[in-house]
Each structure stands twice: as C-alpha cells, then as structure tokens.
Coordinates of C-alpha atoms in Angstrom, one line a residue:
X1 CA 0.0 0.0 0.0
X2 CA 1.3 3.4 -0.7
X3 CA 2.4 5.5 2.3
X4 CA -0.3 8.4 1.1
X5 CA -3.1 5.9 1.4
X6 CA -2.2 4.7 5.1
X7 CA -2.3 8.0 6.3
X8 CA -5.5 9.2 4.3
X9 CA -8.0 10.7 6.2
X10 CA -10.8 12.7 4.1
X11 CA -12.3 14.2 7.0
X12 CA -9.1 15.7 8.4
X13 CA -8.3 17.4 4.8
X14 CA -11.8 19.1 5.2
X15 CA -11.0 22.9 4.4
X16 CA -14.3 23.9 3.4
X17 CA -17.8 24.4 4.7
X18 CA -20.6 22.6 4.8
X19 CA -22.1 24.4 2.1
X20 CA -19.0 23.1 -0.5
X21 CA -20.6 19.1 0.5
X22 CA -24.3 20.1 -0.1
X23 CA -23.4 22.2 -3.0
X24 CA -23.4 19.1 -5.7
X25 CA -27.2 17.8 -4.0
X26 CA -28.1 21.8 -4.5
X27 CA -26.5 21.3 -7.8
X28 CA -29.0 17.9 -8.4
X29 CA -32.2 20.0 -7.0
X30 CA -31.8 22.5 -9.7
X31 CA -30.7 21.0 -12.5
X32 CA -34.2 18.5 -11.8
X33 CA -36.8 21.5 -10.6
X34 CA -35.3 24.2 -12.7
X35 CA -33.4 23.6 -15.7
X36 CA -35.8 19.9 -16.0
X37 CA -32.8 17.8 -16.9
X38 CA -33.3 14.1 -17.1
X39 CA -32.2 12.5 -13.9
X40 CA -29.2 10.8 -15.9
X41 CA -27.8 14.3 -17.2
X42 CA -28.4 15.9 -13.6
X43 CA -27.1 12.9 -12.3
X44 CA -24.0 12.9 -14.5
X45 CA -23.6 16.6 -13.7
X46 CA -23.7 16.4 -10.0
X47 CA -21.1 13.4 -10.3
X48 CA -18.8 15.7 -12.3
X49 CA -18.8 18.8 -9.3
X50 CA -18.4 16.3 -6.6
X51 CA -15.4 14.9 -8.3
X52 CA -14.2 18.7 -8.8
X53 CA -14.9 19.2 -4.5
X54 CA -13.8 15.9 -3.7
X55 CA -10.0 16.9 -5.2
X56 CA -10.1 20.7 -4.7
X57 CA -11.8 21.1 -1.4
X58 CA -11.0 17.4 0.1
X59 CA -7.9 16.9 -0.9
X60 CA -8.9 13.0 -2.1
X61 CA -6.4 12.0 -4.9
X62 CA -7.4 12.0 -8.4
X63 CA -7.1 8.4 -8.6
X64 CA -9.3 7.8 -5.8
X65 CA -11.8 9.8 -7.1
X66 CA -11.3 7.9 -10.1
X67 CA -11.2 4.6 -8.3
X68 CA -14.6 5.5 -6.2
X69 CA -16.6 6.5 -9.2
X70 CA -15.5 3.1 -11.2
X71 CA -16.3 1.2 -8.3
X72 CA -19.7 3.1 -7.2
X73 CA -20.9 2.3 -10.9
X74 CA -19.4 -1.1 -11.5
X75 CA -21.9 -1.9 -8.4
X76 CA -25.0 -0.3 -9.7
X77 CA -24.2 -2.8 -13.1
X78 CA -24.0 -5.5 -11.2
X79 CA -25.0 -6.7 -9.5
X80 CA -28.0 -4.1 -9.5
X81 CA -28.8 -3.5 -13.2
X82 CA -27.8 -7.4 -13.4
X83 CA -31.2 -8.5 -11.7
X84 CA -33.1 -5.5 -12.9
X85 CA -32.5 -6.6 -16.6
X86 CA -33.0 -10.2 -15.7
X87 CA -36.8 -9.0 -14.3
X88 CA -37.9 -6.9 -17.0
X89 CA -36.7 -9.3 -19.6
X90 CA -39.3 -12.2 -17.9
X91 CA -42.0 -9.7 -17.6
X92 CA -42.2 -8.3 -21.3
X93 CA -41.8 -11.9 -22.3
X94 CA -45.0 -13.1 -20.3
X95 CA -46.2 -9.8 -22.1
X96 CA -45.3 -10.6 -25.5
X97 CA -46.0 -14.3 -25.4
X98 CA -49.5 -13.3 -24.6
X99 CA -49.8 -14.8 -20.8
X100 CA -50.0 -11.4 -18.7
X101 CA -53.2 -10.9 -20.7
X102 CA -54.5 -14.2 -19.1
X103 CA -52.7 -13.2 -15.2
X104 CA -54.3 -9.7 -15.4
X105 CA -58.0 -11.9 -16.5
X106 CA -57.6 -14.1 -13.9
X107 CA -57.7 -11.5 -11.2
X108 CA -60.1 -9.3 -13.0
X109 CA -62.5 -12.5 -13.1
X110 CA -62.6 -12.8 -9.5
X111 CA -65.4 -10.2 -8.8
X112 CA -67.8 -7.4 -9.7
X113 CA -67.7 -5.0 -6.9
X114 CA -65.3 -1.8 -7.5
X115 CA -63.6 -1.9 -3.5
X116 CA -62.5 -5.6 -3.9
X117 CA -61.3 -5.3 -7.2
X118 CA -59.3 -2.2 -6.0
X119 CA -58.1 -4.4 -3.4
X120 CA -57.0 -6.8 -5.4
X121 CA -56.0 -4.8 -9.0
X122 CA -55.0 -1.1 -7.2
X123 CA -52.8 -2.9 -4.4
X124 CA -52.1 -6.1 -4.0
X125 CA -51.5 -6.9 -7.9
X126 CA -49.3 -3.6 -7.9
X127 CA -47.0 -4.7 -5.1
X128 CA -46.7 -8.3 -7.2
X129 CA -45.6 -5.9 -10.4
X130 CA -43.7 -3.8 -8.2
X131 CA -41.6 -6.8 -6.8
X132 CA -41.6 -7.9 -10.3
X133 CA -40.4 -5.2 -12.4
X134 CA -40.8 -2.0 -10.5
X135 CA -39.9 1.2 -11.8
X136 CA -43.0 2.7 -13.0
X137 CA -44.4 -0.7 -14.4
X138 CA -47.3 -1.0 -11.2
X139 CA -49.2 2.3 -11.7
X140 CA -49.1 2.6 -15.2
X141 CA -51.1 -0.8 -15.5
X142 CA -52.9 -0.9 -12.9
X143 CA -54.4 2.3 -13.4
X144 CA -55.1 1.4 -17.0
X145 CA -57.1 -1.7 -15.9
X146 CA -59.3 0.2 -13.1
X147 CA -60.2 2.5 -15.8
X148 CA -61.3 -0.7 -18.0
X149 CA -63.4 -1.8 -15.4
X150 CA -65.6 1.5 -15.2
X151 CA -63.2 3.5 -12.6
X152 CA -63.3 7.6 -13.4
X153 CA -59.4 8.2 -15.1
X154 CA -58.1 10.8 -12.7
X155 CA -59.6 8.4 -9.6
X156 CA -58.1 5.3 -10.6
X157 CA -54.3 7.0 -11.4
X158 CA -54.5 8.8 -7.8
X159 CA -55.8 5.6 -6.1
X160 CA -52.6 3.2 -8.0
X161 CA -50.2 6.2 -6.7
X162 CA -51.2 5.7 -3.5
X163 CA -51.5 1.7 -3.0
X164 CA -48.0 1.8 -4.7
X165 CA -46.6 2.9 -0.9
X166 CA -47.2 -0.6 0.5
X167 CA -44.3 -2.5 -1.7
X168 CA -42.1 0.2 -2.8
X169 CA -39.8 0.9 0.2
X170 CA -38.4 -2.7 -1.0
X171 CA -38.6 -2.4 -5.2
X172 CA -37.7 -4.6 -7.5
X173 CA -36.2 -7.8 -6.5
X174 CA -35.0 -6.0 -3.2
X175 CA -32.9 -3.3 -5.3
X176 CA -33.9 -0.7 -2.8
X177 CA -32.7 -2.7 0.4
X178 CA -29.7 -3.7 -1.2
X179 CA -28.5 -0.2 -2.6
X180 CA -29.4 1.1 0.5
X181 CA -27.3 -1.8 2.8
X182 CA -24.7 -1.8 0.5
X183 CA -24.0 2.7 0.6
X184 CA -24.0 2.9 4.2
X185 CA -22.2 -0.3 5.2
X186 CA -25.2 -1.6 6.9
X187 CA -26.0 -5.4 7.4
X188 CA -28.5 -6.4 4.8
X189 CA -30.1 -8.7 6.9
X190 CA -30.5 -6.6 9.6
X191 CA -32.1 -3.5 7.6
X192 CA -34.5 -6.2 5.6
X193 CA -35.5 -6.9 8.9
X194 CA -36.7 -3.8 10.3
X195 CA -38.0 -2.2 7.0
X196 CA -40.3 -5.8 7.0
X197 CA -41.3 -5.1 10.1
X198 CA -42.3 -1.6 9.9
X199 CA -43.6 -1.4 6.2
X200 CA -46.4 -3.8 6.8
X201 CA -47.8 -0.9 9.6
X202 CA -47.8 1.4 6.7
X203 CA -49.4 -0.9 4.3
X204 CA -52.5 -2.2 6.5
X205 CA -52.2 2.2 6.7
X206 CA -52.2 2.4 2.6
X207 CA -55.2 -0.3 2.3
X208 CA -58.0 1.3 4.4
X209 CA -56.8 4.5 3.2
X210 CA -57.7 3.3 -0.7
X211 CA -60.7 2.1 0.0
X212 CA -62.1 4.6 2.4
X213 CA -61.3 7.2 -0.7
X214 CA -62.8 5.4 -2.8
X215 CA -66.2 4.0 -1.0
X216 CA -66.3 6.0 2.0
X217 CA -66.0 4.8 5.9
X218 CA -69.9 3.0 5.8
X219 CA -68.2 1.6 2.0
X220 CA -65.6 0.4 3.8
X221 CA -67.0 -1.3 7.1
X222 CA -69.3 -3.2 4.6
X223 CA -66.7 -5.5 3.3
X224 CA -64.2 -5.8 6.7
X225 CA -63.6 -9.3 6.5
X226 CA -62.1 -8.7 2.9
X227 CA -60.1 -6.4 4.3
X228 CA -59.5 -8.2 7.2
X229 CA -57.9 -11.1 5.0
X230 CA -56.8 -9.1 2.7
X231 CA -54.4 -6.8 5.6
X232 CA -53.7 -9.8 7.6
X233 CA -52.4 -12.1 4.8
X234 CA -50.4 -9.7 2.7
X235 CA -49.0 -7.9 5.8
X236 CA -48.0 -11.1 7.8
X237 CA -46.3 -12.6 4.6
X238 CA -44.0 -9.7 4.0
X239 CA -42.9 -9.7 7.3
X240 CA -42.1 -13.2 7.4
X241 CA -40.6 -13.3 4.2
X242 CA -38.4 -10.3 5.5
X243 CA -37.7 -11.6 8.2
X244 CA -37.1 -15.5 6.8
X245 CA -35.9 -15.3 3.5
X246 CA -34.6 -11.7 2.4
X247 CA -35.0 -8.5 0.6
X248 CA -35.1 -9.7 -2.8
X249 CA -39.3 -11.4 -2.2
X250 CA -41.2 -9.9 0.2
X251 CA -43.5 -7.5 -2.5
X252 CA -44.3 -10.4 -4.2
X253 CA -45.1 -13.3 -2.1
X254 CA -47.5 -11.0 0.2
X255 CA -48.9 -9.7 -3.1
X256 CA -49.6 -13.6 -3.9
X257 CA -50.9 -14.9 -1.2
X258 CA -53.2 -11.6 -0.7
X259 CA -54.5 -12.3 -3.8
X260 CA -55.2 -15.9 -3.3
X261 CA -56.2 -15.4 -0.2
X262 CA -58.9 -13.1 -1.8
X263 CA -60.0 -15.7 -3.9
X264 CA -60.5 -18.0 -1.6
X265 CA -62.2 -15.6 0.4
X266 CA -65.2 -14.8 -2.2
X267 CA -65.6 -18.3 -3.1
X268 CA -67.7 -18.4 0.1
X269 CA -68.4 -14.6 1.0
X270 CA -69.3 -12.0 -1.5
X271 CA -70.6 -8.1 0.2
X272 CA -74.7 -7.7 0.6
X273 CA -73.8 -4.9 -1.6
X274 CA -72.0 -4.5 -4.6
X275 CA -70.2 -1.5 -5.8
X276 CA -70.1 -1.0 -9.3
X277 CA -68.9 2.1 -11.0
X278 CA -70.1 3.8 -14.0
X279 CA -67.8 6.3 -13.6
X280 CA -66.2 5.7 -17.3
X281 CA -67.4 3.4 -19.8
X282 CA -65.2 0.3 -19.9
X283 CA -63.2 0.2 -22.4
X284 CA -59.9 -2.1 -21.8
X285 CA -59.7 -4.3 -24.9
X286 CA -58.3 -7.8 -23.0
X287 CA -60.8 -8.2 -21.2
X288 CA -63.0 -9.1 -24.6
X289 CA -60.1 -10.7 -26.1
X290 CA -58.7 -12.9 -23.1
X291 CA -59.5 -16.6 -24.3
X292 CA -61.9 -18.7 -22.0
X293 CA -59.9 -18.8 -18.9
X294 CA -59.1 -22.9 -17.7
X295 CA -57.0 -24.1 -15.1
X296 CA -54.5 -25.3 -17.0
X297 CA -54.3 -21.7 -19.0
X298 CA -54.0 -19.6 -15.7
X299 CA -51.4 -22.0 -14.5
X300 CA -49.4 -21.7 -17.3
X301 CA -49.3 -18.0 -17.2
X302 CA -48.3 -17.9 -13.6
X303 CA -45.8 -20.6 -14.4
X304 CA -42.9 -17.8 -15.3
X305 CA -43.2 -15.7 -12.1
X306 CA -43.8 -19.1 -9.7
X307 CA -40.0 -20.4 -11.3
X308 CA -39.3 -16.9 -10.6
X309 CA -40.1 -17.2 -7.2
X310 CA -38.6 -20.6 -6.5
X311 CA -35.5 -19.7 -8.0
X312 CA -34.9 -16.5 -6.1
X313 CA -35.6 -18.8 -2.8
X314 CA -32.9 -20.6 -3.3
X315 CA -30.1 -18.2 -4.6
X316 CA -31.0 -16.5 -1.1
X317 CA -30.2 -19.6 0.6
X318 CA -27.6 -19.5 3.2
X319 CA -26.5 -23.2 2.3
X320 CA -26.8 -22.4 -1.6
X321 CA -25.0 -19.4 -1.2
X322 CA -22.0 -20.6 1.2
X323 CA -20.6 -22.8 -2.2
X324 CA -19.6 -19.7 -3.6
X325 CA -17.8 -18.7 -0.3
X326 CA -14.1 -18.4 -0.5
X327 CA -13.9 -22.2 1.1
X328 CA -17.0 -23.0 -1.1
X329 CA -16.9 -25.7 -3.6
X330 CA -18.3 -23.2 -6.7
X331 CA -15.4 -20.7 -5.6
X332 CA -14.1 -20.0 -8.3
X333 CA -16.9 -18.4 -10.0
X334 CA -16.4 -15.7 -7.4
X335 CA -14.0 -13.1 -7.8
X336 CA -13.4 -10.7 -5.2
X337 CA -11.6 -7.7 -6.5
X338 CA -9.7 -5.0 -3.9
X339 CA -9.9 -1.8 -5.5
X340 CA -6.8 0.2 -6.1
X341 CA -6.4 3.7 -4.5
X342 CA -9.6 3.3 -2.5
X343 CA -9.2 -0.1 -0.4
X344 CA -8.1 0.4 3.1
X345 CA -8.8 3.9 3.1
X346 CA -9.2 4.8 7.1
X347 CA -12.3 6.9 7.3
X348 CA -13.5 8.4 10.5
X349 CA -17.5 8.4 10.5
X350 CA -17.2 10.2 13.7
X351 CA -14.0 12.7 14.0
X352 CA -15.1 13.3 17.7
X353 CA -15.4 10.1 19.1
X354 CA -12.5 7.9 19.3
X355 CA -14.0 4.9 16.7
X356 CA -12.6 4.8 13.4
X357 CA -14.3 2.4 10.8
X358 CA -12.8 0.6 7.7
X359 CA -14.8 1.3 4.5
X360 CA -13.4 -1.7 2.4
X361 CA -13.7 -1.2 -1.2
X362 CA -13.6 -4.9 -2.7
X363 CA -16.1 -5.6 -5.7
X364 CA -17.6 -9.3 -5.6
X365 CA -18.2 -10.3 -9.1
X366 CA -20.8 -13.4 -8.4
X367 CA -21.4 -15.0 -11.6
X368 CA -23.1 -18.0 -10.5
X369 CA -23.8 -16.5 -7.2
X370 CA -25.2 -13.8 -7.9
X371 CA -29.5 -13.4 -7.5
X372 CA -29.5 -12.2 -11.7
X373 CA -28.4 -15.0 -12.4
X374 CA -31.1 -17.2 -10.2
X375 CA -33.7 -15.0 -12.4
X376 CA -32.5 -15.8 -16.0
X377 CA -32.4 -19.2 -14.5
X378 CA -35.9 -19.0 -14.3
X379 CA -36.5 -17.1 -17.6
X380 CA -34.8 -20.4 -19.0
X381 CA -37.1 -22.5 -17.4
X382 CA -40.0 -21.0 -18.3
X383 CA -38.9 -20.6 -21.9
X384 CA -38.9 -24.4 -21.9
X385 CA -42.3 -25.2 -20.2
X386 CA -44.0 -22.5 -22.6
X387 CA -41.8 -23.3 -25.5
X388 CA -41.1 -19.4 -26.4
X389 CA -38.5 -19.4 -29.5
X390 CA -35.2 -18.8 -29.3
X391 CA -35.8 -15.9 -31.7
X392 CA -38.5 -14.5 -29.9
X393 CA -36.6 -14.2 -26.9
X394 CA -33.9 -12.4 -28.4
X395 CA -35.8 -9.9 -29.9
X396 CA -37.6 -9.4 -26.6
X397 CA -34.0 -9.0 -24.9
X398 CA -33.3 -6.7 -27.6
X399 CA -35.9 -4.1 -26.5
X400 CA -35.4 -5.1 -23.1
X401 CA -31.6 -3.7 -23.0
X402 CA -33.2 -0.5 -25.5
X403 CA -35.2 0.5 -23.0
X404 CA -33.5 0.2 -20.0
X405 CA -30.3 1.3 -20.9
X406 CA -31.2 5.5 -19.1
X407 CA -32.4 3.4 -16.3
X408 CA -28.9 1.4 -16.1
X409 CA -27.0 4.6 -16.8
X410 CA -28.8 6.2 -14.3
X411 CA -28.6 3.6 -11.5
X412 CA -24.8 3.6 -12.0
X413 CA -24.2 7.1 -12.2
X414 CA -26.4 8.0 -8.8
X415 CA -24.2 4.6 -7.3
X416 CA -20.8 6.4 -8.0
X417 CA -22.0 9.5 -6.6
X418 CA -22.9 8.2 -3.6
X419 CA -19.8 5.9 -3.6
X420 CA -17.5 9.4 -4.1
X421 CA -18.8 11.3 -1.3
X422 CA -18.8 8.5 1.0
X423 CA -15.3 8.2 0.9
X424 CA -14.3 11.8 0.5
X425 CA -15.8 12.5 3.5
X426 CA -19.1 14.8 1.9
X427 CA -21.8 12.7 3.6
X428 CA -19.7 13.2 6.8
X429 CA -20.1 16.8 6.8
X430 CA -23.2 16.7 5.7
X431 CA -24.1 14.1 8.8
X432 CA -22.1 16.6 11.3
X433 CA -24.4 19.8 10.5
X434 CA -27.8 17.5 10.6
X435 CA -26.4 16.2 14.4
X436 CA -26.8 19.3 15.4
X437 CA -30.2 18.9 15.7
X438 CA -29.5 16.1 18.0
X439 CA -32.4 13.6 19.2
X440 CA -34.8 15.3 17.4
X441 CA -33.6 14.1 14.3
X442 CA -34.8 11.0 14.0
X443 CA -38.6 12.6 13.6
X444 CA -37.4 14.3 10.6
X445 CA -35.1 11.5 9.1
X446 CA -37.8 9.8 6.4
X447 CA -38.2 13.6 5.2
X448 CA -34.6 12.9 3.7
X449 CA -35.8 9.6 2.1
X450 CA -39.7 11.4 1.2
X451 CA -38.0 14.5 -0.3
X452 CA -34.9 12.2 -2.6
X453 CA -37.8 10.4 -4.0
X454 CA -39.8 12.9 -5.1
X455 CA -37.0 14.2 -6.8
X456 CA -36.2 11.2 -8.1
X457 CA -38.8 9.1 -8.5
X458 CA -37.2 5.8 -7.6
X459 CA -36.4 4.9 -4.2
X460 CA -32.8 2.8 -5.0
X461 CA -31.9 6.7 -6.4
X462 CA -32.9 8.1 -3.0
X463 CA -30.9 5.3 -1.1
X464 CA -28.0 5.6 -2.6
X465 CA -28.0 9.6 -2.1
X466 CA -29.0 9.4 1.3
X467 CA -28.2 6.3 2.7
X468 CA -25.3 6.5 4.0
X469 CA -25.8 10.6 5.2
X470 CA -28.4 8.6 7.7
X471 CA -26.0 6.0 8.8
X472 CA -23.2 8.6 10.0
X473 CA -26.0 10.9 11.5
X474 CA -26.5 7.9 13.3
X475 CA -23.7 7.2 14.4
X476 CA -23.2 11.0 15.5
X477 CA -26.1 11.2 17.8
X478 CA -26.3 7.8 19.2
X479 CA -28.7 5.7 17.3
X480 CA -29.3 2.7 15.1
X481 CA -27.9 2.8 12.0
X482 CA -30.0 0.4 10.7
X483 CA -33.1 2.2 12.3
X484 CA -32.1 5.7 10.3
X485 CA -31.4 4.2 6.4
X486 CA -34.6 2.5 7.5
X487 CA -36.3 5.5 7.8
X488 CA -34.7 6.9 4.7
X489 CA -36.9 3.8 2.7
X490 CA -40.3 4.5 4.5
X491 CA -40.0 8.4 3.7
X492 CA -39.3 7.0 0.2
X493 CA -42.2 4.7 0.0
X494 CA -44.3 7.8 0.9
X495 CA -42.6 9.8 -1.3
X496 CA -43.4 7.9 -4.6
X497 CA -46.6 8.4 -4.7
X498 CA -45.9 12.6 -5.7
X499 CA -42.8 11.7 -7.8
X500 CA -43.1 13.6 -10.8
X501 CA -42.1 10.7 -12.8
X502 CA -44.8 8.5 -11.4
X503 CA -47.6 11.0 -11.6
X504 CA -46.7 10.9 -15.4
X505 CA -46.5 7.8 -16.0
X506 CA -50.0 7.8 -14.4
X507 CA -51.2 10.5 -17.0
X508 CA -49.9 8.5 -19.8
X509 CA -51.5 5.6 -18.4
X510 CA -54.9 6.7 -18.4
X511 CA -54.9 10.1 -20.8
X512 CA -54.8 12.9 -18.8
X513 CA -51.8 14.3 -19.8
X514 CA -51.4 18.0 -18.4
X515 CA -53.5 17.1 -15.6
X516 CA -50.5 16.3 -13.4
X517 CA -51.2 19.2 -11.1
X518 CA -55.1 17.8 -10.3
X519 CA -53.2 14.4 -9.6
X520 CA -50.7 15.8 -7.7
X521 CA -53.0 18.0 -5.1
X522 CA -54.9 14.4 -4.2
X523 CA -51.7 12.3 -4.0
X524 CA -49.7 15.1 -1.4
X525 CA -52.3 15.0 1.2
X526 CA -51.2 11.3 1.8
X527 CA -47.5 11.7 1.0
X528 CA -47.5 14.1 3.7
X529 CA -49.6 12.0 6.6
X530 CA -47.7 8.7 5.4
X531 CA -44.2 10.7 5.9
X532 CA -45.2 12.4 8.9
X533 CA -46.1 9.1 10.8
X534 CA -43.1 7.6 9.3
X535 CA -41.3 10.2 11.8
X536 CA -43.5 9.3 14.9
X537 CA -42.8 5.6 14.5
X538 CA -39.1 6.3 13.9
X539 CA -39.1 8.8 17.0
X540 CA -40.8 6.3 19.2
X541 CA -38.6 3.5 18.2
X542 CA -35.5 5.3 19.3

C-alpha cells in the first residue's frame, strides 16, 4: 500500500464548509426542478462537481476519485442493473407471449364490486408488479385496468399512486434494500429486517386508506372481512418473508398470497352490496379478447413468475449461497476484487469520538452467485415449459436492454456518486451539521428519504443519495444505524406516490396528460400523513 493511502483521512483534509458538501445535492435540486434535466444528465452533472470538490476542497487524490466513481458504478451494473435486466426481460416476455393478458383476466375475473377489485387490482396486484419489475411498471397498468373496469381516469391513477406505498420501500427484486445496505455499510439482513417489520404498519395504513377514498367509511365497514384477510395475509407474509428469506421477495409473495387469499375468500363470501362504477365506460380491450380462462391456461401463465419465485428462494439460501464462499466448492466463480487507490482507506465516520471504521472497497463479481443470475435461470425454465423461441426471446432482450439502458446509466451514475462522497468525507459533513439537531432528528429523518424520492422518482436513487448521510447521522447522535437508512426507505415509499415521474406515467396511463397538477393535489395529502407518521414511529422506536 502506498504511504499516502495509510495516512489518508478525508475528513481531516476538510477545508471547506458545509455548504461546499451540499453544493453538488443543490447542484441535483436544480438542474431537476429548474433547468428539468433528465435524472441521468443531472445525475452525471452532479457526479462531475463532486469529483471537482472531492479533489479541490477534500484533498482526495485523483485516482481515488477515479477509483470510487469506477467502483460506485461497476456496483449499480452488477450486480443491480444485473437482476433488474433479468426482471424486466421475464416480464415483457410473459407480455409478449400473450400470458400477462391471461394473469391480469384471472384476477379481474374474481369479482364485480369496485372496492374488492381495488383491493386486489389497485394494491395487491401492484405490489406483485412492483416486486416484479418495479420502476413505473405498477401504476401505469394498474391504473389502465381500473379504468377498464368503469373507474373515473383521474380516480383510478391517484388511487394506483397511493397503493403503490405498500411494496415500494423494497422495489424490484429487493434493489432498494440492497443499494441502501450496501451505501452505508449496513447489514443487509438486519435493515431487511426492520424495513419488513415496519412497512407492513404502513401498508394495513395504505389499504384502508384506498378504499375509504374510494367507498367511504360505511363503504368500507361493509366489506371488513375482505379487508380483514386481505391486511392480515399480505402484511404477515411480507414480514415473514423479510424476516425468513430476504429483501429480494417480500412485495411479491405477500402480493400472492393476498390475492389468493382473496380468492379464496369470495368463493364463500361475497358483500350484501355491490359496488359497481359507472364512472367511465369500460373500455380495456383484454378483457374481450382474453380466451376462455381454464385451469390449465392460468397455471401456465403464472408458471414464469412461480419459477421466478422458487429460483430466487434458493439463490438466497444460506446453504446455496455458502458454495460460492471463498472455502465453497463453486469458488471459483467468485472473484473478489480490492480496488486500487480506495481499499483500506481509514475513514473516521465520527471525528469526535475515538472509533474509526474501515470502508473496504472490494467488488464481488458473483457470476453464478449472484440473484440475476437465479432469475434468468428462471427465464430459461419458463422458456422451456411454454416453448417461447429462441428468436422470440432475443428480440424481446433486444428491447429489453433499449429501453432500459437510461435506467442502467442512471442507476450507475447515482451509485458512483454516492460511492464518491462517501469516501471523501461529503456525507460526513453533511451528517455533522444534521447532528446538530440532535435527538430530534430521527422525527425528521424519512423527510430525507420522502424528499430524494420525489426528486427522483425511484427509491434505489434516494438510497443511494442518502443512505449513508443517515448511517453517520446515526452514528453522530447515538442511534441505530439500521433504524435511520430505514427511515430513509419509509419516507421513500411515501414519497413515490408525488414523484413527478410516477404521476406521469400515471397520466400516460390513463390520458390525462397536463392534468399532473389535479393528480398531484390528491396524492400530497397522503404523502405528507404517510411521511409524517413515518417520523413518529421512527421517533418512538428510538
């Protein structure tokens, strides 16, 4: 090791203020609100002037700046954009192939009345697309399908934005969690933990809430045991698969067994009442051209998203995943990679107090490990039960990698931001001016998480900004680390529901384009309550 890099200290070749570490999050703000950049070119941007503060008012190296932005984005590629790709790529094939028509009939088929089929379209079958493919994906069909079934446009997209808060805090496969763990050197299991035990509050929270706007409080009490089940089931199941299993499955085995639960449900029991809108005239064309559904034809479409499931089961396996340990017998499949100029860098997280922690900057390039490649296991699989053509598949990959490539860039250029500053010593700063507020802060720490994604619209982005700010706040004032970047992902979840990305997706969705403002208004009301009691719980808990 070099002798500069024994003796490297970021936060002692602090000569600035605090302004010079919020300046490139200032930088983000504006370039987003004012000039309306797209989050990768503000994202890019703000990278650039943290690199410029990092060297000028830091003093870090040049090749450690180098080194942390290589290894920030070489992260957010895999194994992050690794799993996302791998999602996507099974969902537009289930689309493509024709069998999400037949998923999306076989929950529509399930009842008549407007408040169950909100239950069931509007929440739980957006957490299951949520934990399925995630960014943007959950609103922009649900919303479309409500309409289909009679519900008014601008009620149906406000409804979707606000149900979306139950799932989102985890994402896509557990991207959130992980980004999140992974920027402030928190244990994964351990923050999967407490976000499944706190997130369920705030769903059972997000389902009355939908169906009390919609129906009213007398609308509501008249089909309690469907909510009963309905809050019990999907609530209970993301907690113990939090708790059991990990990050990557708790959106969508709650969303599952809600639903089936559901089903079970109104084979026996049906309201004395039922709610039917005629709000807007149905128009949504699968319904009409959905063949006859049969057993066999419903199991076959869920087949793909069941191997999905399975497969993601066991690459979280402690026993699967100690063969690609370094005493392992798979190895050699793993490469762990020290990387130069950044490894072993000492970084104080708390100049005042006399611990010192190691930030060690080794990449772990998984390729059989790794929980992508569980889920193009699974895309396999189901390409050989349903006998999709080799041809057909690539083409879908094709569009898959087209369209996701801003999200990729994106995701890896937020990664090595957050990767910079946490080893130049920005967050630090940052973290030492927000102690100052002492044990108040926790009340206001989901505002961080609430405020990121609204700028963002994506709750990984949010992480990885703020993540690890929380964790050294933390461990200025006395707290839980694990308890703060927590609270960043449940001001998050609240948050997306008046991201300006999701309420235009929403407008796309069901055609009110310029009508983002109307949406907006509804949607803040219960940002803000969501966000606020986010801060109570938080308070409470520490």
């Amino acid at each position: 090791m070099a002798p500069w890099l024994q003796s490297y200290d970021p936060l002692n070749q602090v000569t600035g203020s605090t302004l010079a570490a919020a300046l490139p999050l200032l930088f983000f703000i504006v370039a987003l609100v004012v000039f309306r950049w797209r989050l990768h070119w503000a994202a890019a941007g703000t990278l650039l002037l943290a690199a410029v503060i990092a060297v000028t008012v830091y003093g870090m190296p040049m090749m450690s700046v180098a080194a942390a932005v290589f290894y920030g984005f070489g992260y957010g590629l895999w194994p992050i954009v690794w799993i996302i790709t791998g999602v996507v790529f099974l969902y537009r094939l289930t689309v493509k192939s024709g069998q999400f028509e037949l998923v999306r009939a076989s929950i529509v088929s399930v009842t008549p009345d407007a408040r169950l089929q909100l239950i069931l379209i509007g929440f739980a079958f957006s957490a299951f697309l949520e934990g399925a493919a995630g960014y943007g994906t959950p609103v922009a069909i649900t919303a479309a399908l409500l309409v289909g079934l009679g519900f008014d446009p601008l009620r149906a997209a406000t409804l979707c934005l606000i149900a979306n808060t139950a799932p989102v805090a985890f994402g896509a496969m557990g991207t959130s969690v992980t980004v999140a763990a992974q920027v402030s050197h928190t244990d994964l299991a351990a923050l999967t933990a407490i976000t499944g035990t706190l997130l369920p509050l705030f769903s059972l929270l997000t389902l009355g809430w939908i169906v009390v706007a919609l129906a009213g409080w007398r609308g509501a009490r008249d089909i309690w045991p469907a909510l009963l089940v309905a809050g019990v089931s999907f609530a209970g199941t993301m907690m113990a698969t939090a708790l059991w299993i990990g990050p990557q499955l708790p959106a969508i085995t709650s969303s599952i067994v809600c639903m089936a639960s559901l089903a079970v449900l109104l084979r026996f029991w049906q309201p004395a009442k039922v709610l039917q809108l005629r709000e807007h005239t149905p128009i949504y064309p699968a319904l009409i051209d959905t063949p006859p559904l049969t057993l066999r034809r419903v199991a076959c479409a869920w087949l793909p998203f069941g191997l999905l499931t399975t497969c993601v089961v066991l690459w979280g396996n402690k026993g699967f995943q100690s063969w690609f340990a370094p005493e392992g017998g798979l190895s050699e499949t793993t490469r762990w990679l020290e990387v130069p100029f950044l490894h072993g860098v000492v970084h104080k997280t708390a100049p005042v107090a006399e611990s010192v922690a190691m930030y060690p900057a080794v990449f772990k390039f998984d390729v059989l490990g790794a929980v992508g490649t569980g889920i193009f296991l699974s895309v396999l699989l189901s390409a050989l039960c349903l006998r999709w053509r080799p041809a057909f598949m690539l083409d879908v990959f094709r569009e898959t990698c087209a369209g996701l490539w801003p999200t990729a860039l994106t995701i890896g250029v937020v990664l090595a931001f957050a990767t910079l500053t946490n080893y130049a010593g920005m967050s630090a700063t940052l973290a030492l001016a927000l102690a100052e507020s002492g044990k108040v802060y926790p009340l206001l720490a989901p505002a961080l998480g609430w405020f990121g994604v609204f700028l963002t619209g994506s709750d990984t982005s949010s992480n990885a900004l703020f993540a690890p700010l929380q964790a050294t706040v933390a461990h200025q004032i006395g707290v839980s680390d694990t308890l703060l970047v927590a609270a960043n992902m449940l001001g998050g979840a609240a948050g997306k529901m008046i991201s300006l990305q999701s309420i235009a997706v929403a407008c796309v969705a069901v055609g009110l384009m310029g009508r983002e403002a109307a949406m907006l208004k509804v949607t803040l009301r219960a940002s803000i309550v969501f966000a606020a009691l986010a801060g109570v719980v938080i308070f409470i808990l520490v």
